[in-house]
CSV table of C-alpha atoms in Angstrom, one decimal:
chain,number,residue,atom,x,y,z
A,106,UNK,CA,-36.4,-67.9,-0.9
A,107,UNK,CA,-32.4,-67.3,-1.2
A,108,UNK,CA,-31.2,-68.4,2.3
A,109,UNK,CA,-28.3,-65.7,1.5
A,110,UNK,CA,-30.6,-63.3,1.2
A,111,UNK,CA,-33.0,-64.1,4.1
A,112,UNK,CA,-29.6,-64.4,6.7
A,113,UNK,CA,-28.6,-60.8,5.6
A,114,UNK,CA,-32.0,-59.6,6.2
A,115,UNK,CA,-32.3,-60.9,9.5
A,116,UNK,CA,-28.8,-59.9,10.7
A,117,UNK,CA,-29.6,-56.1,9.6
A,118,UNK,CA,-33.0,-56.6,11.1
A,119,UNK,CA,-32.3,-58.0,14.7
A,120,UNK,CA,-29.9,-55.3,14.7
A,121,UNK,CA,-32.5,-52.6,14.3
A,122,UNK,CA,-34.9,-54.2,16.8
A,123,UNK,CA,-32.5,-54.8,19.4
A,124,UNK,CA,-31.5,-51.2,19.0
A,125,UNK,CA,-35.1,-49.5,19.6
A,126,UNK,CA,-35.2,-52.3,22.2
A,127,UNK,CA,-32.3,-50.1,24.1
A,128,UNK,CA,-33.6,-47.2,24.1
A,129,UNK,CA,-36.9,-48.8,25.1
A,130,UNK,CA,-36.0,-50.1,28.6
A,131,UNK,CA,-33.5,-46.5,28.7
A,132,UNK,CA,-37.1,-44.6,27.7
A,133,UNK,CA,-38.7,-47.1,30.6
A,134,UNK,CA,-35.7,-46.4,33.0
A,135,UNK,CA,-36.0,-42.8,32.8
A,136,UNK,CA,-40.2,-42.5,32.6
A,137,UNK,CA,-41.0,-45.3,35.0
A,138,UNK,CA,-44.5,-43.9,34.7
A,139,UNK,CA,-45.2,-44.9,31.5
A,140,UNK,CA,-45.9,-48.8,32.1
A,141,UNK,CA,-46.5,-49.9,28.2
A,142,UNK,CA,-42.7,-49.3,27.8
A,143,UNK,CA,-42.0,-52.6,29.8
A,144,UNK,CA,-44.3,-54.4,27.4
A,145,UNK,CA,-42.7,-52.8,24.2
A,146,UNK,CA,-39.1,-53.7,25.8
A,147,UNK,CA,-40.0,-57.4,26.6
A,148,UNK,CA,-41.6,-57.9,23.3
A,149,UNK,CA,-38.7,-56.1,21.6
A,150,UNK,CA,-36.1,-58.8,23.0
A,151,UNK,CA,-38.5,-62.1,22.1
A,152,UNK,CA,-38.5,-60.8,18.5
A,153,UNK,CA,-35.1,-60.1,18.5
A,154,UNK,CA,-34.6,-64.0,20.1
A,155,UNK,CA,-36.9,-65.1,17.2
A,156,UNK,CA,-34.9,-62.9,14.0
A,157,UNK,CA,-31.8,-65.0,15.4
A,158,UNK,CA,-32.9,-68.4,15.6
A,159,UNK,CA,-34.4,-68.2,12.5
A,160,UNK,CA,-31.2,-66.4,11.4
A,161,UNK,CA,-29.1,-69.5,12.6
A,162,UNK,CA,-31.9,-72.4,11.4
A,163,UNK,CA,-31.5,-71.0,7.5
A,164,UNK,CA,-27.7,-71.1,8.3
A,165,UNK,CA,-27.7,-74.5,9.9
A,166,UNK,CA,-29.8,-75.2,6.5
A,167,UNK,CA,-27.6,-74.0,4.2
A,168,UNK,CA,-24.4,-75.0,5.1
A,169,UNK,CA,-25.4,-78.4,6.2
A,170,UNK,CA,-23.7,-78.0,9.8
A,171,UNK,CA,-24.7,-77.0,13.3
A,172,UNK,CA,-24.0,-72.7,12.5
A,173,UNK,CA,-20.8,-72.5,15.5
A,174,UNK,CA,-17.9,-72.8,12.9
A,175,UNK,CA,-16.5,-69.3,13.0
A,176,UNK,CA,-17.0,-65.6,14.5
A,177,UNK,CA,-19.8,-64.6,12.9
A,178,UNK,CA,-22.5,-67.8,13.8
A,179,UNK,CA,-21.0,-67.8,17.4
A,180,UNK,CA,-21.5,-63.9,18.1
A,181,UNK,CA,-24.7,-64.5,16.8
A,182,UNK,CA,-25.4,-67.8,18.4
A,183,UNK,CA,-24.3,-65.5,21.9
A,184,UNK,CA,-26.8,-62.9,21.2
A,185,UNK,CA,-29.4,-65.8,20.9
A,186,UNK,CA,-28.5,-67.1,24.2
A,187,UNK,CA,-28.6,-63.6,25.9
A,188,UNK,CA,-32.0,-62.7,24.4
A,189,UNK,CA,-33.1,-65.7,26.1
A,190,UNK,CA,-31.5,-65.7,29.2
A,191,UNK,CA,-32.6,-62.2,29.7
A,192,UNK,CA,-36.1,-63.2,29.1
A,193,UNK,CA,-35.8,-65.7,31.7
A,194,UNK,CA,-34.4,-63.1,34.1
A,195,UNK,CA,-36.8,-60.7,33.1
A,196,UNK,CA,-40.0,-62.8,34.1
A,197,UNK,CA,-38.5,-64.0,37.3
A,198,UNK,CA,-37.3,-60.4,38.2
A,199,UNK,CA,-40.1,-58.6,36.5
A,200,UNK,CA,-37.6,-55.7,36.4
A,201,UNK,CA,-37.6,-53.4,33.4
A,202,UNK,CA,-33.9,-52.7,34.8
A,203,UNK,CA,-32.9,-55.9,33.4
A,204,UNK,CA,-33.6,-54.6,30.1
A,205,UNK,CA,-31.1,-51.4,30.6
A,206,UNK,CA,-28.4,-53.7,31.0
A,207,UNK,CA,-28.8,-56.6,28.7
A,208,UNK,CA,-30.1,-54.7,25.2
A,209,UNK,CA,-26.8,-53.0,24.8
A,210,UNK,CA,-24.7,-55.8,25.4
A,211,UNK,CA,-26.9,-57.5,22.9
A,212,UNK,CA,-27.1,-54.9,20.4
A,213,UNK,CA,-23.1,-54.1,20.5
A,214,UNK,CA,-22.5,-57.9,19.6
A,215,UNK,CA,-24.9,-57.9,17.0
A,216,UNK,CA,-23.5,-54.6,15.5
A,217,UNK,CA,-19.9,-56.3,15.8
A,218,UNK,CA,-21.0,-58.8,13.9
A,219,UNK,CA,-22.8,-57.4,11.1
A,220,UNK,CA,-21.2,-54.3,10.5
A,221,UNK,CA,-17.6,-55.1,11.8
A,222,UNK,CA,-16.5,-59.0,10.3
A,223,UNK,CA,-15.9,-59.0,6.5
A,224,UNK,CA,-17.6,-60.5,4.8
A,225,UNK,CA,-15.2,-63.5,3.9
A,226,UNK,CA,-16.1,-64.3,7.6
A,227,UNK,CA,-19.5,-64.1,7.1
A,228,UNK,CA,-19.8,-66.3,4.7
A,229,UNK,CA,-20.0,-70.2,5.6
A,230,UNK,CA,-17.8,-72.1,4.9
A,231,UNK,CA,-16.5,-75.9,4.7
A,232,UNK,CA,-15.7,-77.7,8.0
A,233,UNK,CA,-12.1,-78.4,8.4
A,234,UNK,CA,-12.0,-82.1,9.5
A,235,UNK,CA,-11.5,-81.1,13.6
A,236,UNK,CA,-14.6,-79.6,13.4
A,237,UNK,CA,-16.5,-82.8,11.9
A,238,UNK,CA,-17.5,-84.2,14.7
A,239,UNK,CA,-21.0,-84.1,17.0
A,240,UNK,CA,-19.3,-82.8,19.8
A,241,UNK,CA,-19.4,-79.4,17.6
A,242,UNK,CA,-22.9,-78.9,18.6
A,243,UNK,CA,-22.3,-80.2,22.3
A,244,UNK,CA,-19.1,-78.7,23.4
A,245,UNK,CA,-19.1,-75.2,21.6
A,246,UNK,CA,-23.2,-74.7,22.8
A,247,UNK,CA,-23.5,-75.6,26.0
A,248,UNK,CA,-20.0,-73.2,26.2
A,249,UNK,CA,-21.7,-70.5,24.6
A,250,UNK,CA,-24.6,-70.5,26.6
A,251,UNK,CA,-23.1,-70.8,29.8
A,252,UNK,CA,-20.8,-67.3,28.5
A,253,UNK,CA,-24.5,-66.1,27.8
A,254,UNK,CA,-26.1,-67.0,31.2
A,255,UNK,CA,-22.6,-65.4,33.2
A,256,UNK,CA,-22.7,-62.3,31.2
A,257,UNK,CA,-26.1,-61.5,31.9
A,258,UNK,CA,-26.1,-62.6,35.8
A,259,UNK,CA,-22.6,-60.2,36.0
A,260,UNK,CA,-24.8,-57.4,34.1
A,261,UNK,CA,-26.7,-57.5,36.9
A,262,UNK,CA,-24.1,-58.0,39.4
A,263,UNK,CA,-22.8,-54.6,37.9
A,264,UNK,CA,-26.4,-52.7,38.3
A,265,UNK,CA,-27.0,-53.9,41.5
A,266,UNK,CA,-23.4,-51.9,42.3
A,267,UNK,CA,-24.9,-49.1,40.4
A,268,UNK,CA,-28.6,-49.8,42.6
A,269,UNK,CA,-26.8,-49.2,45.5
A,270,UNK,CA,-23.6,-46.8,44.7
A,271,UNK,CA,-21.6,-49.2,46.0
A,272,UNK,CA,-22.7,-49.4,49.7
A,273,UNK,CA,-22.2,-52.3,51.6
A,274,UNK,CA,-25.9,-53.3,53.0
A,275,UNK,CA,-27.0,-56.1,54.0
A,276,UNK,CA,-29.9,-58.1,51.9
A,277,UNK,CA,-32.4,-60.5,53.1
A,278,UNK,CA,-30.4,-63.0,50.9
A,279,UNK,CA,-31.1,-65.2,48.4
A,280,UNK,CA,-27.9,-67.7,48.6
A,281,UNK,CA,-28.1,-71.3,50.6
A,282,UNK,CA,-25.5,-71.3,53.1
A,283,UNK,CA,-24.4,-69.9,56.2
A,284,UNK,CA,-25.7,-66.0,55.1
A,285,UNK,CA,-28.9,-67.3,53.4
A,286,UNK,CA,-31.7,-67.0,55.4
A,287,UNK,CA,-30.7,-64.1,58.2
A,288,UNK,CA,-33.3,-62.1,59.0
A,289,UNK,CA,-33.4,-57.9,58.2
A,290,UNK,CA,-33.7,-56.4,61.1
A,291,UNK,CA,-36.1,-53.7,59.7
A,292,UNK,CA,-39.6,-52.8,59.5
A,293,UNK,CA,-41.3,-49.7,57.7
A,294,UNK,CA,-42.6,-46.8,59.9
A,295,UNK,CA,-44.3,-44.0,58.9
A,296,UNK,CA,-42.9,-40.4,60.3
A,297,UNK,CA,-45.3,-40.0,63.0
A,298,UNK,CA,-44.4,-43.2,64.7
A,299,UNK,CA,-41.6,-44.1,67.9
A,300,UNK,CA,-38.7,-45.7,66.2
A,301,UNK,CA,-36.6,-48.5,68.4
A,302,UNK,CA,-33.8,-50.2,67.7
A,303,UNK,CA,-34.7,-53.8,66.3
A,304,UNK,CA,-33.7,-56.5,68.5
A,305,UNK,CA,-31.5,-58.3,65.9
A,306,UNK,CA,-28.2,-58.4,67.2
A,307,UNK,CA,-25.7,-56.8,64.8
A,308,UNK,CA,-23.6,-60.0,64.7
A,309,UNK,CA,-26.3,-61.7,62.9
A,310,UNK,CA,-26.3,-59.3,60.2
A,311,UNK,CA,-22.6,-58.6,59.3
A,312,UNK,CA,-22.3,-55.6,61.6
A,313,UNK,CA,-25.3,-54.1,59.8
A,314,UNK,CA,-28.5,-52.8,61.3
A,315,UNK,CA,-31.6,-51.2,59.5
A,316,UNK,CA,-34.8,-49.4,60.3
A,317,UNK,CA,-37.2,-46.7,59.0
A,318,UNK,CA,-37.3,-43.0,59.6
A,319,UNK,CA,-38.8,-40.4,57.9
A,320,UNK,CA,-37.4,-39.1,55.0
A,321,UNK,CA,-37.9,-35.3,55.4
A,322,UNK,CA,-39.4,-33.0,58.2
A,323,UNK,CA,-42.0,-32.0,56.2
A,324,UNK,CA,-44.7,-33.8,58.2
A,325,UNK,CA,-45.6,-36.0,55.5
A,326,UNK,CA,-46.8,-39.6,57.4
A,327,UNK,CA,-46.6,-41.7,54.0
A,328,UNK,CA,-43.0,-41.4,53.1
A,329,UNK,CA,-39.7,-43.6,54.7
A,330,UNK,CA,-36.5,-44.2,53.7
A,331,UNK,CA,-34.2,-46.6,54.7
A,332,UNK,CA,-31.3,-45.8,57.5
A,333,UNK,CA,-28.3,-47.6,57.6
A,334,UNK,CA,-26.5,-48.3,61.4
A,335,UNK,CA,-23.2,-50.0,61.9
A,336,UNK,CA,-21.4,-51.2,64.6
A,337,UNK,CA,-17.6,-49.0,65.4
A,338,UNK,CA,-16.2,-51.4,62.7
A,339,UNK,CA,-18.2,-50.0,60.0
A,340,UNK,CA,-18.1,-46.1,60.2
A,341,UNK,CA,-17.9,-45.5,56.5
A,342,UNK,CA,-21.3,-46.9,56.4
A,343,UNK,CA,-22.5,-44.2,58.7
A,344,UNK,CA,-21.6,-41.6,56.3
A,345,UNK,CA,-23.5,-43.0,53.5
A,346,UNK,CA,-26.5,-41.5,51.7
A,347,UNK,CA,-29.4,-43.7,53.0
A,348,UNK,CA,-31.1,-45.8,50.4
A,349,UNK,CA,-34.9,-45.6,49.8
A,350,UNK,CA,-37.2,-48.5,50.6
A,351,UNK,CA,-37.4,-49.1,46.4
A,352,UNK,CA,-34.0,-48.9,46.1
A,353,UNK,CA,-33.2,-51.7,48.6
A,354,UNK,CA,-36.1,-53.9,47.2
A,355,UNK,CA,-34.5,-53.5,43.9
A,356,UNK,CA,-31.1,-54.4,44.9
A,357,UNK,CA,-32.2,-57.9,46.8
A,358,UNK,CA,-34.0,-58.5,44.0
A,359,UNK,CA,-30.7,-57.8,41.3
A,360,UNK,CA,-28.6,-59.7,43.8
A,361,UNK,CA,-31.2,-62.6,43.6
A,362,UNK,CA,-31.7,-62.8,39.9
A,363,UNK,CA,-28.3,-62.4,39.3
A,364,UNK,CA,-26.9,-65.1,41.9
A,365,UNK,CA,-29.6,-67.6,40.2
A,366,UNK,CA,-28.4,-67.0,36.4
A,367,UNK,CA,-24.7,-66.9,37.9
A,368,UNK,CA,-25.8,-70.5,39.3
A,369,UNK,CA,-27.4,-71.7,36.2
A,370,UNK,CA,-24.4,-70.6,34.1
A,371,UNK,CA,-21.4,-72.2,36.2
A,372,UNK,CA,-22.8,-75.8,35.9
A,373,UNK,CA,-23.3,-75.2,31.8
A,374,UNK,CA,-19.8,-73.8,32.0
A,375,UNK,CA,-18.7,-77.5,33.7
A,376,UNK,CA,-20.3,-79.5,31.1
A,377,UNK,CA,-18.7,-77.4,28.5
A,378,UNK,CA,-15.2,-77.7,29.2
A,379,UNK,CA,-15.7,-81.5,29.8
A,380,UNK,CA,-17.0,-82.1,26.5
A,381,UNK,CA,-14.0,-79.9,25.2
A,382,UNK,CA,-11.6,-82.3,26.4
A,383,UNK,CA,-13.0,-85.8,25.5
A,384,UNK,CA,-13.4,-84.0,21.9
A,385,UNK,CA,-9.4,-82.8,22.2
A,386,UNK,CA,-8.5,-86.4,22.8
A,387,UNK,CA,-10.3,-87.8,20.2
A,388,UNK,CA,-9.5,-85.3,17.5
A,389,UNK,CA,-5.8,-84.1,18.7
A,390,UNK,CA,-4.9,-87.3,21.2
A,391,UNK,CA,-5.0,-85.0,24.1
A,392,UNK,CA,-7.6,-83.8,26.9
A,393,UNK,CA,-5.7,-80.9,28.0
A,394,UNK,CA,-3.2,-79.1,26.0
A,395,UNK,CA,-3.0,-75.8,28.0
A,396,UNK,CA,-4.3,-73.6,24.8
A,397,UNK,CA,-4.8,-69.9,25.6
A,398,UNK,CA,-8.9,-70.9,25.5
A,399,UNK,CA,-7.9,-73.9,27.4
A,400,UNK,CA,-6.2,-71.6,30.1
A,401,UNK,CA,-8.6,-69.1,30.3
A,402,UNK,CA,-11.7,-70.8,30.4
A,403,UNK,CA,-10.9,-72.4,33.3
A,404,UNK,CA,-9.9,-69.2,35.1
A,405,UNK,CA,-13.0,-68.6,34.4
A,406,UNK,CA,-14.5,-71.8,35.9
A,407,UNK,CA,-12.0,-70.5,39.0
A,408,UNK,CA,-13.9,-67.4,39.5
A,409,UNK,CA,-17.4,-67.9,39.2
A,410,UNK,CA,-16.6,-71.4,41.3
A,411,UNK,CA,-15.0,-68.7,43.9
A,412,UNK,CA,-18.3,-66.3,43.7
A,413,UNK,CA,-20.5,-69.3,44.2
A,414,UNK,CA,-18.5,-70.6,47.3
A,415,UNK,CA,-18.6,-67.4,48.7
A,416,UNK,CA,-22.3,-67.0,48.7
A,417,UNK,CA,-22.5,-70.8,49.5
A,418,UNK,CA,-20.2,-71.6,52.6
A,419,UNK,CA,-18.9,-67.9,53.4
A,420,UNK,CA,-22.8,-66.1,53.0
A,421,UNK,CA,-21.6,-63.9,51.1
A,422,UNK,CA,-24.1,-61.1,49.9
A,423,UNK,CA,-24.2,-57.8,48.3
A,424,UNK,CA,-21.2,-55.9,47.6
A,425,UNK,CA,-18.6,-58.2,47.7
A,426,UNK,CA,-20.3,-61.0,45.7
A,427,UNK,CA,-21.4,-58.2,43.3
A,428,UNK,CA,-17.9,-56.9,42.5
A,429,UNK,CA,-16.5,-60.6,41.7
A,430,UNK,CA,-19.1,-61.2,39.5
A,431,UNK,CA,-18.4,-57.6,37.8
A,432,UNK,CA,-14.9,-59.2,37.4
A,433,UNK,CA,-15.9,-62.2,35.8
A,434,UNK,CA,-17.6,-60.2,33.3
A,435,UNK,CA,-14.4,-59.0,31.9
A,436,UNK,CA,-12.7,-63.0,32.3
A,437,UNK,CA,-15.3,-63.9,30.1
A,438,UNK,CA,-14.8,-61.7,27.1
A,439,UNK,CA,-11.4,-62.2,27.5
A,440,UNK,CA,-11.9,-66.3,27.6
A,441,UNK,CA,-14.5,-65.9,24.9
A,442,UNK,CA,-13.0,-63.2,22.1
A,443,UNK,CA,-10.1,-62.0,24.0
A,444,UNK,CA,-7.5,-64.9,23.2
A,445,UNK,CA,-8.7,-65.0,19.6
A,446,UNK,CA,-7.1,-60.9,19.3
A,447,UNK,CA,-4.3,-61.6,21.3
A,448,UNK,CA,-2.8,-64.7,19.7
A,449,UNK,CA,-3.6,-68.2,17.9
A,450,UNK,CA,-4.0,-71.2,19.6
A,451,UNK,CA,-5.9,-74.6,18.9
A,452,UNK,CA,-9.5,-73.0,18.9
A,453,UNK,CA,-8.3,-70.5,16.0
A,454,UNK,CA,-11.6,-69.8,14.5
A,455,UNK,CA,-12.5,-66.2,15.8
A,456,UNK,CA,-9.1,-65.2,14.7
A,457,UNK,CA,-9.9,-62.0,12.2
A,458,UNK,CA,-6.4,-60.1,12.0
């Protein structure tokens, strides 16, 4: 078979999967009674993960080289790495609301790619000599999929904000360090039951308290909700809508997930840049030449390092954590595609204007 042909097929085709694979987990998100959509939306992003490594084997074939020498193979090579990291989060979350976040993202880059590059950039093409090297396949994957793993993990950072309309609540945590292992402070109760104050002291939980009451007056002795105290420091809390019991186990579990990919992301991210600059100095006599993606992935590095300190050594958790994350998610389509709009530099590959 034409290798041409079979790349354009797949391209067009993982496309079209990823894109019933949104509306999937959106179908799933807004009919969580209908179970087989979970099924459909997992199955939908492991076939999609299969269409592009096959995708990127026939081009690795074809042209001889590892397929990360311009836009096209490292949008592609991203989508891979997305596909699988959401897969990853997906079984450890076993949330369909994973899904909802990730198959857009994935389906917007693959659309980019296929309907937006022309096709001059589509096409493979001979190395240029900088690029003959092995550290092509060990700097620029390792930094792709450390982008893939931080963009997913800040996906979820964003719908845990969205989990929890931005409240500031305390989780059981999921981080090692000072916050990591505090205890709730809450139990269930059902309507018909005295309700006490825990005994956790509110110190020991960032100012924040939490019990059960009944949801309604209605009588009914099944339902509870989740109440939110604060101490006199926190009286915006005290104003907030309380969250539901499956709304809170939700958000632990986003803040979780996405604190684990974050961490699995940050060290790949290390090893990347490292690489990049014992290949600088052998191919332009230089480890660090401050290049605009020189520069910015290591404001990158800075903020997910920050995030991760914060939950390590400051116990961070929930909001705050969440909304640094969110910000990284912009530093690192600004790192990874922004510098290539905005001006040339060494790493001049993804330029398209």
């Amino acid at each position: 078979m034409n290798l041409v042909v079979l790349q354009n097929w797949l391209d067009n085709a993982s496309f079209a999967i990823l894109f019933l694979t949104m509306l999937v987990y959106w179908g799933g998100a807004a009919f969580p009674n209908l179970p087989y959509l979970a099924a459909l939306g997992t199955a939908g992003m492991a076939i999609a993960n299969l269409c592009i490594a096959t995708l990127l084997g026939a081009r690795w074939i074809e042209a001889g080289y590892f397929p990360l020498s311009n836009l096209y193979e490292s949008l592609f090579f991203l989508t891979w790495g997305i596909t699988a990291v959401h897969l990853i989060a997906e079984n450890s979350s076993r949330s369909r609301l994973v899904g909802v976040a990730t198959a857009p993202v994935a389906m917007a880059i693959t659309a980019f790619a296929t309907m937006t590059l022309p096709s001059q950039m589509q096409a493979s093409e001979p190395l240029v000599p900088a690029l003959k090297s092995n550290w092509l396949m060990m700097h620029v994957s390792v930094m792709m999929l450390s982008y893939s793993a931080l963009m997913v993990g800040s996906l979820l950072a964003i719908a845990f904000l969205i989990v929890t309309r931005g409240q500031n609540i305390q989780l059981q945590g999921s981080s090692v360090g000072t916050g990591g292992y505090r205890s709730n402070g809450y139990r269930l109760h059902k309507a018909t039951e005295l309700i006490s104050q825990p005994p956790t002291p509110a110190v020991e939980n960032n100012g924040f308290s939490r019990f059960e009451t009944s949801s309604n007056g209605n009588g009914n002795g099944n339902t509870a909700v989740l109440n939110l105290v604060t101490t006199p420091e926190s009286p915006a809390v005290a104003s907030a809508e309380p969250l539901s019991p499956q709304r809170l186990s939700l958000a632990e579990t986003l803040d979780n997930i996405s604190y684990r990919i974050i961490g699995l992301g940050f060290p790949l991210l290390t090893i990347g840049i490292i690489a990049g600059g014992v290949w600088a100095n052998e191919a332009w006599g230089s480890y660090w030449s401050w290049d605009p993606k020189e520069t910015w992935a290591l404001i990158t590095w800075l903020v997910f390092a920050a995030y991760l300190h914060a939950r390590i050594t400051r116990g961070w958790q929930g909001r705050r954590p969440a909304i640094l994350a969110s910000a990284g998610l912009l530093v690192v389509w600004v790192c990874y595609l922004g510098v290539n709009l905005l001006g040339k530099g060494l790493h001049s590959y993804g330029w398209f204007f």
